[in-house]
């Protein structure tokens, strides 16, 4: 069973970024399902591959938009991305050394936390900012 259900309220209104977020959301659910079936370890190759794309492509896409829109909270947003990237790198290094079920649990906790506190809060914040700015300037 999925850890969470998709809700269109998660959408920010930027199709490329929303698609990336949806991929991340689905990835978390797939990892959770695999873990619940005792097969979490088998998903880790795919999970790290998708996370690599997320970190390299999504973050760049998002950061470009935030710079273009002169988002005032850009610096802490970049810092959060950098910390998450480093955490993914660290987990990947540990996975290559010794993939195991404990790593799956840690990864699920990290991704779920990221989803709630970064995607649904920090990313939603720039969504509000850009929409407000666009509606003010017409
Ligand atoms: Fe994002
Ligand atoms: Fe972000």
mmCIF file of N, CA and C and ligand atoms in Angstrom:
data_model
loop_
_atom_site.group_PDB
_atom_site.id
_atom_site.type_symbol
_atom_site.label_atom_id
_atom_site.label_comp_id
_atom_site.label_asym_id
_atom_site.label_seq_id
_atom_site.Cartn_x
_atom_site.Cartn_y
_atom_site.Cartn_z
ATOM 1 N N UNK A 1 0.836 -1.201 0.000
ATOM 2 C CA UNK A 1 0.000 0.000 0.000
ATOM 3 C C UNK A 1 0.870 1.249 0.000
ATOM 4 N N UNK A 2 0.427 2.239 -0.740
ATOM 5 C CA UNK A 2 1.220 3.469 -0.864
ATOM 6 C C UNK A 2 1.342 4.172 0.489
ATOM 7 N N UNK A 3 2.477 4.811 0.698
ATOM 8 C CA UNK A 3 2.716 5.539 1.954
ATOM 9 C C UNK A 3 1.875 6.819 1.977
ATOM 10 N N UNK A 4 1.572 7.357 0.807
ATOM 11 C CA UNK A 4 0.778 8.585 0.710
ATOM 12 C C UNK A 4 0.059 8.606 -0.630
ATOM 13 N N UNK A 5 -0.978 9.401 -0.700
ATOM 14 C CA UNK A 5 -1.766 9.497 -1.926
ATOM 15 C C UNK A 5 -1.494 10.844 -2.584
ATOM 16 N N UNK A 6 -1.353 10.802 -3.891
ATOM 17 C CA UNK A 6 -1.100 12.040 -4.619
ATOM 18 C C UNK A 6 -2.298 12.982 -4.507
ATOM 19 N N UNK A 7 -2.014 14.256 -4.397
ATOM 20 C CA UNK A 7 -3.076 15.256 -4.324
ATOM 21 C C UNK A 7 -2.663 16.404 -5.255
ATOM 22 N N UNK A 8 -3.560 16.844 -6.105
ATOM 23 C CA UNK A 8 -3.200 17.911 -7.051
ATOM 24 C C UNK A 8 -2.849 19.226 -6.352
ATOM 25 N N UNK A 9 -3.147 19.310 -5.060
ATOM 26 C CA UNK A 9 -2.718 20.511 -4.328
ATOM 27 C C UNK A 9 -1.192 20.557 -4.204
ATOM 28 N N UNK A 10 -0.520 19.423 -4.492
ATOM 29 C CA UNK A 10 0.946 19.417 -4.466
ATOM 30 C C UNK A 10 1.523 20.167 -5.667
ATOM 31 N N UNK A 11 0.716 20.402 -6.671
ATOM 32 C CA UNK A 11 1.216 21.035 -7.899
ATOM 33 C C UNK A 11 1.514 22.512 -7.673
ATOM 34 N N UNK A 12 2.645 22.962 -8.226
ATOM 35 C CA UNK A 12 3.020 24.372 -8.089
ATOM 36 C C UNK A 12 2.592 25.199 -9.299
ATOM 37 N N UNK A 13 2.317 24.536 -10.393
ATOM 38 C CA UNK A 13 1.921 25.258 -11.599
ATOM 39 C C UNK A 13 3.043 25.441 -12.609
ATOM 40 N N UNK A 14 4.176 24.772 -12.385
ATOM 41 C CA UNK A 14 5.293 24.811 -13.335
ATOM 42 C C UNK A 14 5.479 23.366 -13.828
ATOM 43 N N UNK A 15 5.019 23.077 -15.053
ATOM 44 C CA UNK A 15 4.902 21.679 -15.481
ATOM 45 C C UNK A 15 6.171 20.839 -15.338
ATOM 46 N N UNK A 16 7.328 21.377 -15.733
ATOM 47 C CA UNK A 16 8.556 20.573 -15.632
ATOM 48 C C UNK A 16 8.873 20.229 -14.175
ATOM 49 N N UNK A 17 8.753 21.233 -13.322
ATOM 50 C CA UNK A 17 9.087 21.026 -11.909
ATOM 51 C C UNK A 17 8.061 20.116 -11.253
ATOM 52 N N UNK A 18 6.801 20.299 -11.608
ATOM 53 C CA UNK A 18 5.757 19.433 -11.049
ATOM 54 C C UNK A 18 5.962 17.979 -11.478
ATOM 55 N N UNK A 19 6.396 17.796 -12.716
ATOM 56 C CA UNK A 19 6.652 16.430 -13.187
ATOM 57 C C UNK A 19 7.794 15.803 -12.377
ATOM 58 N N UNK A 20 8.850 16.579 -12.139
ATOM 59 C CA UNK A 20 9.965 16.074 -11.327
ATOM 60 C C UNK A 20 9.478 15.690 -9.927
ATOM 61 N N UNK A 21 8.651 16.558 -9.346
ATOM 62 C CA UNK A 21 8.154 16.269 -7.990
ATOM 63 C C UNK A 21 7.302 15.008 -7.987
ATOM 64 N N UNK A 22 6.513 14.834 -9.040
ATOM 65 C CA UNK A 22 5.673 13.634 -9.109
ATOM 66 C C UNK A 22 6.533 12.370 -9.209
ATOM 67 N N UNK A 23 7.614 12.464 -9.960
ATOM 68 C CA UNK A 23 8.525 11.313 -10.078
ATOM 69 C C UNK A 23 9.113 10.976 -8.701
ATOM 70 N N UNK A 24 9.498 12.012 -7.966
ATOM 71 C CA UNK A 24 10.046 11.781 -6.620
ATOM 72 C C UNK A 24 8.986 11.164 -5.710
ATOM 73 N N UNK A 25 7.780 11.692 -5.781
ATOM 74 C CA UNK A 25 6.670 11.172 -4.956
ATOM 75 C C UNK A 25 6.444 9.689 -5.256
ATOM 76 N N UNK A 26 6.392 9.351 -6.538
ATOM 77 C CA UNK A 26 6.170 7.950 -6.928
ATOM 78 C C UNK A 26 7.332 7.065 -6.462
ATOM 79 N N UNK A 27 8.533 7.618 -6.544
ATOM 80 C CA UNK A 27 9.716 6.857 -6.122
ATOM 81 C C UNK A 27 9.617 6.490 -4.633
ATOM 82 N N UNK A 28 9.190 7.456 -3.820
ATOM 83 C CA UNK A 28 9.068 7.204 -2.377
ATOM 84 C C UNK A 28 8.039 6.098 -2.140
ATOM 85 N N UNK A 29 6.922 6.178 -2.830
ATOM 86 C CA UNK A 29 5.892 5.143 -2.666
ATOM 87 C C UNK A 29 6.391 3.777 -3.116
ATOM 88 N N UNK A 30 7.108 3.759 -4.242
ATOM 89 C CA UNK A 30 7.612 2.470 -4.746
ATOM 90 C C UNK A 30 8.617 1.855 -3.779
ATOM 91 N N UNK A 31 9.467 2.701 -3.216
ATOM 92 C CA UNK A 31 10.451 2.182 -2.261
ATOM 93 C C UNK A 31 9.737 1.677 -1.011
ATOM 94 N N UNK A 32 8.732 2.418 -0.575
ATOM 95 C CA UNK A 32 7.973 1.984 0.594
ATOM 96 C C UNK A 32 7.281 0.646 0.339
ATOM 97 N N UNK A 33 6.662 0.507 -0.829
ATOM 98 C CA UNK A 33 5.978 -0.756 -1.165
ATOM 99 C C UNK A 33 6.969 -1.913 -1.195
ATOM 100 N N UNK A 34 8.110 -1.673 -1.826
ATOM 101 C CA UNK A 34 9.123 -2.729 -1.922
ATOM 102 C C UNK A 34 9.596 -3.118 -0.522
ATOM 103 N N UNK A 35 9.810 -2.109 0.320
ATOM 104 C CA UNK A 35 10.252 -2.379 1.691
ATOM 105 C C UNK A 35 9.202 -3.205 2.439
ATOM 106 N N UNK A 36 7.928 -2.819 2.278
ATOM 107 C CA UNK A 36 6.835 -3.525 2.964
ATOM 108 C C UNK A 36 6.763 -4.984 2.518
ATOM 109 N N UNK A 37 7.202 -5.254 1.289
ATOM 110 C CA UNK A 37 7.207 -6.629 0.781
ATOM 111 C C UNK A 37 8.545 -7.331 0.995
ATOM 112 N N UNK A 38 9.409 -6.711 1.794
ATOM 113 C CA UNK A 38 10.707 -7.325 2.080
ATOM 114 C C UNK A 38 11.676 -7.287 0.912
ATOM 115 N N UNK A 39 11.417 -6.392 -0.063
ATOM 116 C CA UNK A 39 12.273 -6.337 -1.246
ATOM 117 C C UNK A 39 12.859 -4.945 -1.459
ATOM 118 N N UNK A 40 12.962 -4.183 -0.390
ATOM 119 C CA UNK A 40 13.479 -2.825 -0.502
ATOM 120 C C UNK A 40 14.875 -2.778 -1.107
ATOM 121 N N UNK A 41 15.732 -3.711 -0.691
ATOM 122 C CA UNK A 41 17.122 -3.720 -1.190
ATOM 123 C C UNK A 41 17.166 -3.778 -2.713
ATOM 124 N N UNK A 42 16.218 -4.527 -3.286
ATOM 125 C CA UNK A 42 16.242 -4.748 -4.737
ATOM 126 C C UNK A 42 15.905 -3.474 -5.515
ATOM 127 N N UNK A 43 15.288 -2.502 -4.846
ATOM 128 C CA UNK A 43 14.904 -1.265 -5.528
ATOM 129 C C UNK A 43 16.014 -0.224 -5.493
ATOM 130 N N UNK A 44 17.044 -0.462 -4.697
ATOM 131 C CA UNK A 44 17.982 0.626 -4.422
ATOM 132 C C UNK A 44 18.734 1.114 -5.661
ATOM 133 N N UNK A 45 19.047 0.203 -6.589
ATOM 134 C CA UNK A 45 19.718 0.644 -7.819
ATOM 135 C C UNK A 45 18.878 1.691 -8.538
ATOM 136 N N UNK A 46 17.594 1.373 -8.706
ATOM 137 C CA UNK A 46 16.680 2.279 -9.404
ATOM 138 C C UNK A 46 16.512 3.572 -8.606
ATOM 139 N N UNK A 47 16.353 3.438 -7.309
ATOM 140 C CA UNK A 47 16.140 4.620 -6.463
ATOM 141 C C UNK A 47 17.316 5.589 -6.586
ATOM 142 N N UNK A 48 18.526 5.077 -6.499
ATOM 143 C CA UNK A 48 19.675 5.978 -6.574
ATOM 144 C C UNK A 48 19.837 6.565 -7.974
ATOM 145 N N UNK A 49 19.448 5.802 -8.977
ATOM 146 C CA UNK A 49 19.513 6.343 -10.337
ATOM 147 C C UNK A 49 18.525 7.517 -10.502
ATOM 148 N N UNK A 50 17.299 7.323 -10.021
ATOM 149 C CA UNK A 50 16.303 8.396 -10.127
ATOM 150 C C UNK A 50 16.717 9.588 -9.259
ATOM 151 N N UNK A 51 17.250 9.319 -8.084
ATOM 152 C CA UNK A 51 17.679 10.419 -7.212
ATOM 153 C C UNK A 51 18.829 11.208 -7.839
ATOM 154 N N UNK A 52 19.684 10.525 -8.582
ATOM 155 C CA UNK A 52 20.769 11.216 -9.279
ATOM 156 C C UNK A 52 20.208 12.219 -10.274
ATOM 157 N N UNK A 53 19.191 11.804 -11.025
ATOM 158 C CA UNK A 53 18.537 12.720 -11.971
ATOM 159 C C UNK A 53 17.868 13.875 -11.233
ATOM 160 N N UNK A 54 17.220 13.527 -10.139
ATOM 161 C CA UNK A 54 16.497 14.549 -9.371
ATOM 162 C C UNK A 54 17.468 15.627 -8.893
ATOM 163 N N UNK A 55 18.578 15.196 -8.330
ATOM 164 C CA UNK A 55 19.548 16.144 -7.791
ATOM 165 C C UNK A 55 20.211 16.951 -8.921
ATOM 166 N N UNK A 56 20.586 16.274 -9.996
ATOM 167 C CA UNK A 56 21.319 16.967 -11.061
ATOM 168 C C UNK A 56 20.413 17.805 -11.958
ATOM 169 N N UNK A 57 19.275 17.286 -12.305
ATOM 170 C CA UNK A 57 18.417 17.968 -13.272
ATOM 171 C C UNK A 57 17.374 18.853 -12.595
ATOM 172 N N UNK A 58 16.663 18.293 -11.632
ATOM 173 C CA UNK A 58 15.590 19.068 -11.001
ATOM 174 C C UNK A 58 16.140 20.287 -10.253
ATOM 175 N N UNK A 59 17.181 20.060 -9.482
ATOM 176 C CA UNK A 59 17.708 21.185 -8.703
ATOM 177 C C UNK A 59 18.185 22.298 -9.634
ATOM 178 N N UNK A 60 18.846 21.941 -10.724
ATOM 179 C CA UNK A 60 19.335 22.971 -11.652
ATOM 180 C C UNK A 60 18.157 23.741 -12.264
ATOM 181 N N UNK A 61 17.128 22.978 -12.659
ATOM 182 C CA UNK A 61 15.944 23.591 -13.262
ATOM 183 C C UNK A 61 15.287 24.565 -12.273
ATOM 184 N N UNK A 62 15.164 24.096 -11.044
ATOM 185 C CA UNK A 62 14.493 24.908 -10.032
ATOM 186 C C UNK A 62 15.333 26.148 -9.688
ATOM 187 N N UNK A 63 16.629 25.944 -9.533
ATOM 188 C CA UNK A 63 17.501 27.057 -9.149
ATOM 189 C C UNK A 63 17.559 28.115 -10.259
ATOM 190 N N UNK A 64 17.525 27.692 -11.503
ATOM 191 C CA UNK A 64 17.491 28.650 -12.617
ATOM 192 C C UNK A 64 16.236 29.518 -12.536
ATOM 193 N N UNK A 65 15.101 28.876 -12.271
ATOM 194 C CA UNK A 65 13.836 29.624 -12.166
ATOM 195 C C UNK A 65 13.901 30.619 -11.002
ATOM 196 N N UNK A 66 14.415 30.159 -9.859
ATOM 197 C CA UNK A 66 14.447 31.033 -8.678
ATOM 198 C C UNK A 66 15.357 32.240 -8.898
ATOM 199 N N UNK A 67 16.453 32.032 -9.615
ATOM 200 C CA UNK A 67 17.347 33.162 -9.928
ATOM 201 C C UNK A 67 16.647 34.135 -10.880
ATOM 202 N N UNK A 68 16.028 33.567 -11.906
ATOM 203 C CA UNK A 68 15.346 34.409 -12.895
ATOM 204 C C UNK A 68 14.269 35.259 -12.226
ATOM 205 N N UNK A 69 13.568 34.674 -11.268
ATOM 206 C CA UNK A 69 12.458 35.387 -10.606
ATOM 207 C C UNK A 69 12.933 36.197 -9.407
ATOM 208 N N UNK A 70 14.244 36.212 -9.174
ATOM 209 C CA UNK A 70 14.814 36.946 -8.031
ATOM 210 C C UNK A 70 14.122 36.569 -6.722
ATOM 211 N N UNK A 71 13.993 35.296 -6.539
ATOM 212 C CA UNK A 71 13.364 34.774 -5.316
ATOM 213 C C UNK A 71 14.182 35.207 -4.097
ATOM 214 N N UNK A 72 13.567 35.876 -3.121
ATOM 215 C CA UNK A 72 14.349 36.456 -2.015
ATOM 216 C C UNK A 72 14.957 35.416 -1.068
ATOM 217 N N UNK A 73 14.399 34.198 -1.042
ATOM 218 C CA UNK A 73 14.942 33.168 -0.142
ATOM 219 C C UNK A 73 15.775 32.146 -0.924
ATOM 220 N N UNK A 74 16.425 32.636 -1.989
ATOM 221 C CA UNK A 74 17.241 31.762 -2.834
ATOM 222 C C UNK A 74 18.382 31.096 -2.056
ATOM 223 N N UNK A 75 19.102 31.887 -1.246
ATOM 224 C CA UNK A 75 20.314 31.352 -0.597
ATOM 225 C C UNK A 75 19.997 30.163 0.322
ATOM 226 N N UNK A 76 19.025 30.287 1.249
ATOM 227 C CA UNK A 76 18.717 29.096 2.058
ATOM 228 C C UNK A 76 18.164 27.938 1.221
ATOM 229 N N UNK A 77 17.486 28.266 0.121
ATOM 230 C CA UNK A 77 16.962 27.198 -0.737
ATOM 231 C C UNK A 77 18.124 26.418 -1.372
ATOM 232 N N UNK A 78 19.121 27.162 -1.861
ATOM 233 C CA UNK A 78 20.304 26.510 -2.443
ATOM 234 C C UNK A 78 21.019 25.664 -1.393
ATOM 235 N N UNK A 79 21.083 26.204 -0.175
ATOM 236 C CA UNK A 79 21.773 25.467 0.898
ATOM 237 C C UNK A 79 21.048 24.152 1.195
ATOM 238 N N UNK A 80 19.718 24.201 1.195
ATOM 239 C CA UNK A 80 18.950 22.964 1.450
ATOM 240 C C UNK A 80 19.216 21.944 0.348
ATOM 241 N N UNK A 81 19.250 22.400 -0.898
ATOM 242 C CA UNK A 81 19.558 21.484 -2.009
ATOM 243 C C UNK A 81 20.948 20.871 -1.831
ATOM 244 N N UNK A 82 21.908 21.700 -1.417
ATOM 245 C CA UNK A 82 23.288 21.207 -1.267
ATOM 246 C C UNK A 82 23.373 20.146 -0.168
ATOM 247 N N UNK A 83 22.650 20.377 0.931
ATOM 248 C CA UNK A 83 22.667 19.408 2.036
ATOM 249 C C UNK A 83 22.029 18.089 1.574
ATOM 250 N N UNK A 84 20.906 18.197 0.881
ATOM 251 C CA UNK A 84 20.241 16.978 0.411
ATOM 252 C C UNK A 84 21.136 16.212 -0.567
ATOM 253 N N UNK A 85 21.779 16.936 -1.479
ATOM 254 C CA UNK A 85 22.689 16.291 -2.443
ATOM 255 C C UNK A 85 23.801 15.542 -1.712
ATOM 256 N N UNK A 86 24.358 16.189 -0.702
ATOM 257 C CA UNK A 86 25.447 15.554 0.058
ATOM 258 C C UNK A 86 24.931 14.317 0.792
ATOM 259 N N UNK A 87 23.711 14.414 1.318
ATOM 260 C CA UNK A 87 23.125 13.253 2.021
ATOM 261 C C UNK A 87 22.897 12.085 1.058
ATOM 262 N N UNK A 88 22.422 12.401 -0.159
ATOM 263 C CA UNK A 88 22.210 11.343 -1.168
ATOM 264 C C UNK A 88 23.560 10.712 -1.526
ATOM 265 N N UNK A 89 24.580 11.549 -1.723
ATOM 266 C CA UNK A 89 25.913 11.027 -2.051
ATOM 267 C C UNK A 89 26.415 10.092 -0.949
ATOM 268 N N UNK A 90 26.197 10.535 0.287
ATOM 269 C CA UNK A 90 26.668 9.747 1.420
ATOM 270 C C UNK A 90 25.948 8.393 1.478
ATOM 271 N N UNK A 91 24.639 8.430 1.271
ATOM 272 C CA UNK A 91 23.867 7.168 1.285
ATOM 273 C C UNK A 91 24.302 6.256 0.139
ATOM 274 N N UNK A 92 24.553 6.864 -1.018
ATOM 275 C CA UNK A 92 24.948 6.053 -2.179
ATOM 276 C C UNK A 92 26.297 5.379 -1.911
ATOM 277 N N UNK A 93 27.195 6.127 -1.304
ATOM 278 C CA UNK A 93 28.513 5.569 -0.970
ATOM 279 C C UNK A 93 28.347 4.381 -0.015
ATOM 280 N N UNK A 94 27.486 4.566 0.987
ATOM 281 C CA UNK A 94 27.249 3.474 1.940
ATOM 282 C C UNK A 94 26.560 2.299 1.266
ATOM 283 N N UNK A 95 25.672 2.584 0.337
ATOM 284 C CA UNK A 95 24.982 1.511 -0.385
ATOM 285 C C UNK A 95 25.981 0.666 -1.177
ATOM 286 N N UNK A 96 26.900 1.375 -1.840
ATOM 287 C CA UNK A 96 27.887 0.628 -2.634
ATOM 288 C C UNK A 96 28.790 -0.211 -1.747
ATOM 289 N N UNK A 97 29.031 0.270 -0.538
ATOM 290 C CA UNK A 97 29.862 -0.494 0.391
ATOM 291 C C UNK A 97 29.091 -1.675 0.956
ATOM 292 N N UNK A 98 27.812 -1.421 1.291
ATOM 293 C CA UNK A 98 27.066 -2.470 1.987
ATOM 294 C C UNK A 98 25.565 -2.155 1.988
ATOM 295 N N UNK A 99 24.895 -2.420 0.868
ATOM 296 C CA UNK A 99 23.452 -2.188 0.794
ATOM 297 C C UNK A 99 22.726 -3.122 1.747
ATOM 298 N N UNK A 100 21.823 -2.581 2.506
ATOM 299 C CA UNK A 100 21.062 -3.450 3.409
ATOM 300 C C UNK A 100 19.736 -2.793 3.770
ATOM 301 N N UNK A 101 18.943 -3.553 4.520
ATOM 302 C CA UNK A 101 17.593 -3.104 4.822
ATOM 303 C C UNK A 101 17.592 -1.844 5.693
ATOM 304 N N UNK A 102 18.585 -1.739 6.552
ATOM 305 C CA UNK A 102 18.661 -0.562 7.422
ATOM 306 C C UNK A 102 18.811 0.704 6.576
ATOM 307 N N UNK A 103 19.564 0.600 5.493
ATOM 308 C CA UNK A 103 19.752 1.745 4.611
ATOM 309 C C UNK A 103 18.417 2.130 3.954
ATOM 310 N N UNK A 104 17.614 1.138 3.626
ATOM 311 C CA UNK A 104 16.301 1.411 3.022
ATOM 312 C C UNK A 104 15.450 2.226 3.994
ATOM 313 N N UNK A 105 15.467 1.842 5.251
ATOM 314 C CA UNK A 105 14.670 2.558 6.261
ATOM 315 C C UNK A 105 15.167 4.004 6.388
ATOM 316 N N UNK A 106 16.469 4.170 6.451
ATOM 317 C CA UNK A 106 17.039 5.524 6.559
ATOM 318 C C UNK A 106 16.696 6.367 5.339
ATOM 319 N N UNK A 107 16.789 5.736 4.186
ATOM 320 C CA UNK A 107 16.511 6.456 2.940
ATOM 321 C C UNK A 107 15.036 6.857 2.878
ATOM 322 N N UNK A 108 14.166 5.949 3.281
ATOM 323 C CA UNK A 108 12.729 6.268 3.287
ATOM 324 C C UNK A 108 12.443 7.430 4.228
ATOM 325 N N UNK A 109 13.070 7.406 5.397
ATOM 326 C CA UNK A 109 12.860 8.486 6.364
ATOM 327 C C UNK A 109 13.373 9.808 5.780
ATOM 328 N N UNK A 110 14.547 9.764 5.160
ATOM 329 C CA UNK A 110 15.133 10.979 4.588
ATOM 330 C C UNK A 110 14.251 11.545 3.471
ATOM 331 N N UNK A 111 13.779 10.662 2.584
ATOM 332 C CA UNK A 111 12.979 11.128 1.441
ATOM 333 C C UNK A 111 11.613 11.637 1.885
ATOM 334 N N UNK A 112 11.024 10.951 2.854
ATOM 335 C CA UNK A 112 9.708 11.380 3.351
ATOM 336 C C UNK A 112 9.832 12.747 4.017
ATOM 337 N N UNK A 113 10.884 12.896 4.792
ATOM 338 C CA UNK A 113 11.161 14.166 5.448
ATOM 339 C C UNK A 113 11.366 15.281 4.408
ATOM 340 N N UNK A 114 12.126 14.974 3.382
ATOM 341 C CA UNK A 114 12.390 15.934 2.311
ATOM 342 C C UNK A 114 11.097 16.315 1.607
ATOM 343 N N UNK A 115 10.281 15.323 1.355
ATOM 344 C CA UNK A 115 9.009 15.583 0.674
ATOM 345 C C UNK A 115 8.164 16.567 1.482
ATOM 346 N N UNK A 116 8.039 16.297 2.786
ATOM 347 C CA UNK A 116 7.156 17.133 3.623
ATOM 348 C C UNK A 116 7.735 18.515 3.895
ATOM 349 N N UNK A 117 9.018 18.555 4.221
ATOM 350 C CA UNK A 117 9.568 19.831 4.689
ATOM 351 C C UNK A 117 10.254 20.653 3.603
ATOM 352 N N UNK A 118 10.639 20.010 2.516
ATOM 353 C CA UNK A 118 11.203 20.818 1.428
ATOM 354 C C UNK A 118 10.183 20.995 0.302
ATOM 355 N N UNK A 119 9.741 19.913 -0.281
ATOM 356 C CA UNK A 119 8.844 20.041 -1.450
ATOM 357 C C UNK A 119 7.534 20.734 -1.049
ATOM 358 N N UNK A 120 6.915 20.269 0.032
ATOM 359 C CA UNK A 120 5.599 20.826 0.383
ATOM 360 C C UNK A 120 5.673 22.146 1.137
ATOM 361 N N UNK A 121 6.864 22.522 1.609
ATOM 362 C CA UNK A 121 6.960 23.808 2.312
ATOM 363 C C UNK A 121 7.864 24.783 1.562
ATOM 364 N N UNK A 122 9.137 24.432 1.405
ATOM 365 C CA UNK A 122 10.084 25.376 0.779
ATOM 366 C C UNK A 122 9.754 25.586 -0.709
ATOM 367 N N UNK A 123 9.495 24.488 -1.416
ATOM 368 C CA UNK A 123 9.160 24.643 -2.833
ATOM 369 C C UNK A 123 7.803 25.335 -2.993
ATOM 370 N N UNK A 124 6.868 24.979 -2.128
ATOM 371 C CA UNK A 124 5.551 25.636 -2.199
ATOM 372 C C UNK A 124 5.701 27.137 -1.969
ATOM 373 N N UNK A 125 6.672 27.511 -1.126
ATOM 374 C CA UNK A 125 6.883 28.933 -0.835
ATOM 375 C C UNK A 125 7.290 29.703 -2.090
ATOM 376 N N UNK A 126 8.218 29.156 -2.878
ATOM 377 C CA UNK A 126 8.579 29.904 -4.109
ATOM 378 C C UNK A 126 7.414 29.889 -5.096
ATOM 379 N N UNK A 127 6.607 28.815 -5.059
ATOM 380 C CA UNK A 127 5.418 28.775 -5.929
ATOM 381 C C UNK A 127 4.491 29.942 -5.632
ATOM 382 N N UNK A 128 4.248 30.178 -4.334
ATOM 383 C CA UNK A 128 3.395 31.315 -3.935
ATOM 384 C C UNK A 128 4.035 32.632 -4.360
ATOM 385 N N UNK A 129 5.325 32.735 -4.103
ATOM 386 C CA UNK A 129 6.028 33.980 -4.409
ATOM 387 C C UNK A 129 5.914 34.311 -5.900
ATOM 388 N N UNK A 130 6.198 33.330 -6.739
ATOM 389 C CA UNK A 130 6.198 33.597 -8.182
ATOM 390 C C UNK A 130 4.783 33.879 -8.681
ATOM 391 N N UNK A 131 3.829 33.147 -8.162
ATOM 392 C CA UNK A 131 2.447 33.402 -8.598
ATOM 393 C C UNK A 131 2.003 34.800 -8.178
ATOM 394 N N UNK A 132 2.324 35.204 -6.939
ATOM 395 C CA UNK A 132 1.968 36.552 -6.467
ATOM 396 C C UNK A 132 2.632 37.610 -7.321
ATOM 397 N N UNK A 133 3.916 37.399 -7.586
ATOM 398 C CA UNK A 133 4.696 38.377 -8.352
ATOM 399 C C UNK A 133 4.120 38.507 -9.764
ATOM 400 N N UNK A 134 3.772 37.376 -10.346
ATOM 401 C CA UNK A 134 3.253 37.387 -11.703
ATOM 402 C C UNK A 134 1.881 38.067 -11.749
ATOM 403 N N UNK A 135 1.064 37.838 -10.708
ATOM 404 C CA UNK A 135 -0.272 38.438 -10.752
ATOM 405 C C UNK A 135 -0.200 39.936 -10.495
ATOM 406 N N UNK A 136 0.805 40.392 -9.679
ATOM 407 C CA UNK A 136 0.965 41.821 -9.410
ATOM 408 C C UNK A 136 1.436 42.538 -10.669
ATOM 409 N N UNK A 137 2.424 41.932 -11.351
ATOM 410 C CA UNK A 137 2.979 42.618 -12.515
ATOM 411 C C UNK A 137 2.105 42.412 -13.757
ATOM 412 N N UNK A 138 1.074 41.581 -13.600
ATOM 413 C CA UNK A 138 0.172 41.370 -14.723
ATOM 414 C C UNK A 138 0.777 40.432 -15.721
HETATM 415 FE FE1 LIG B 1 11.673 20.880 -5.976
HETATM 416 FE FE1 LIG B 2 13.776 22.965 -3.932
#
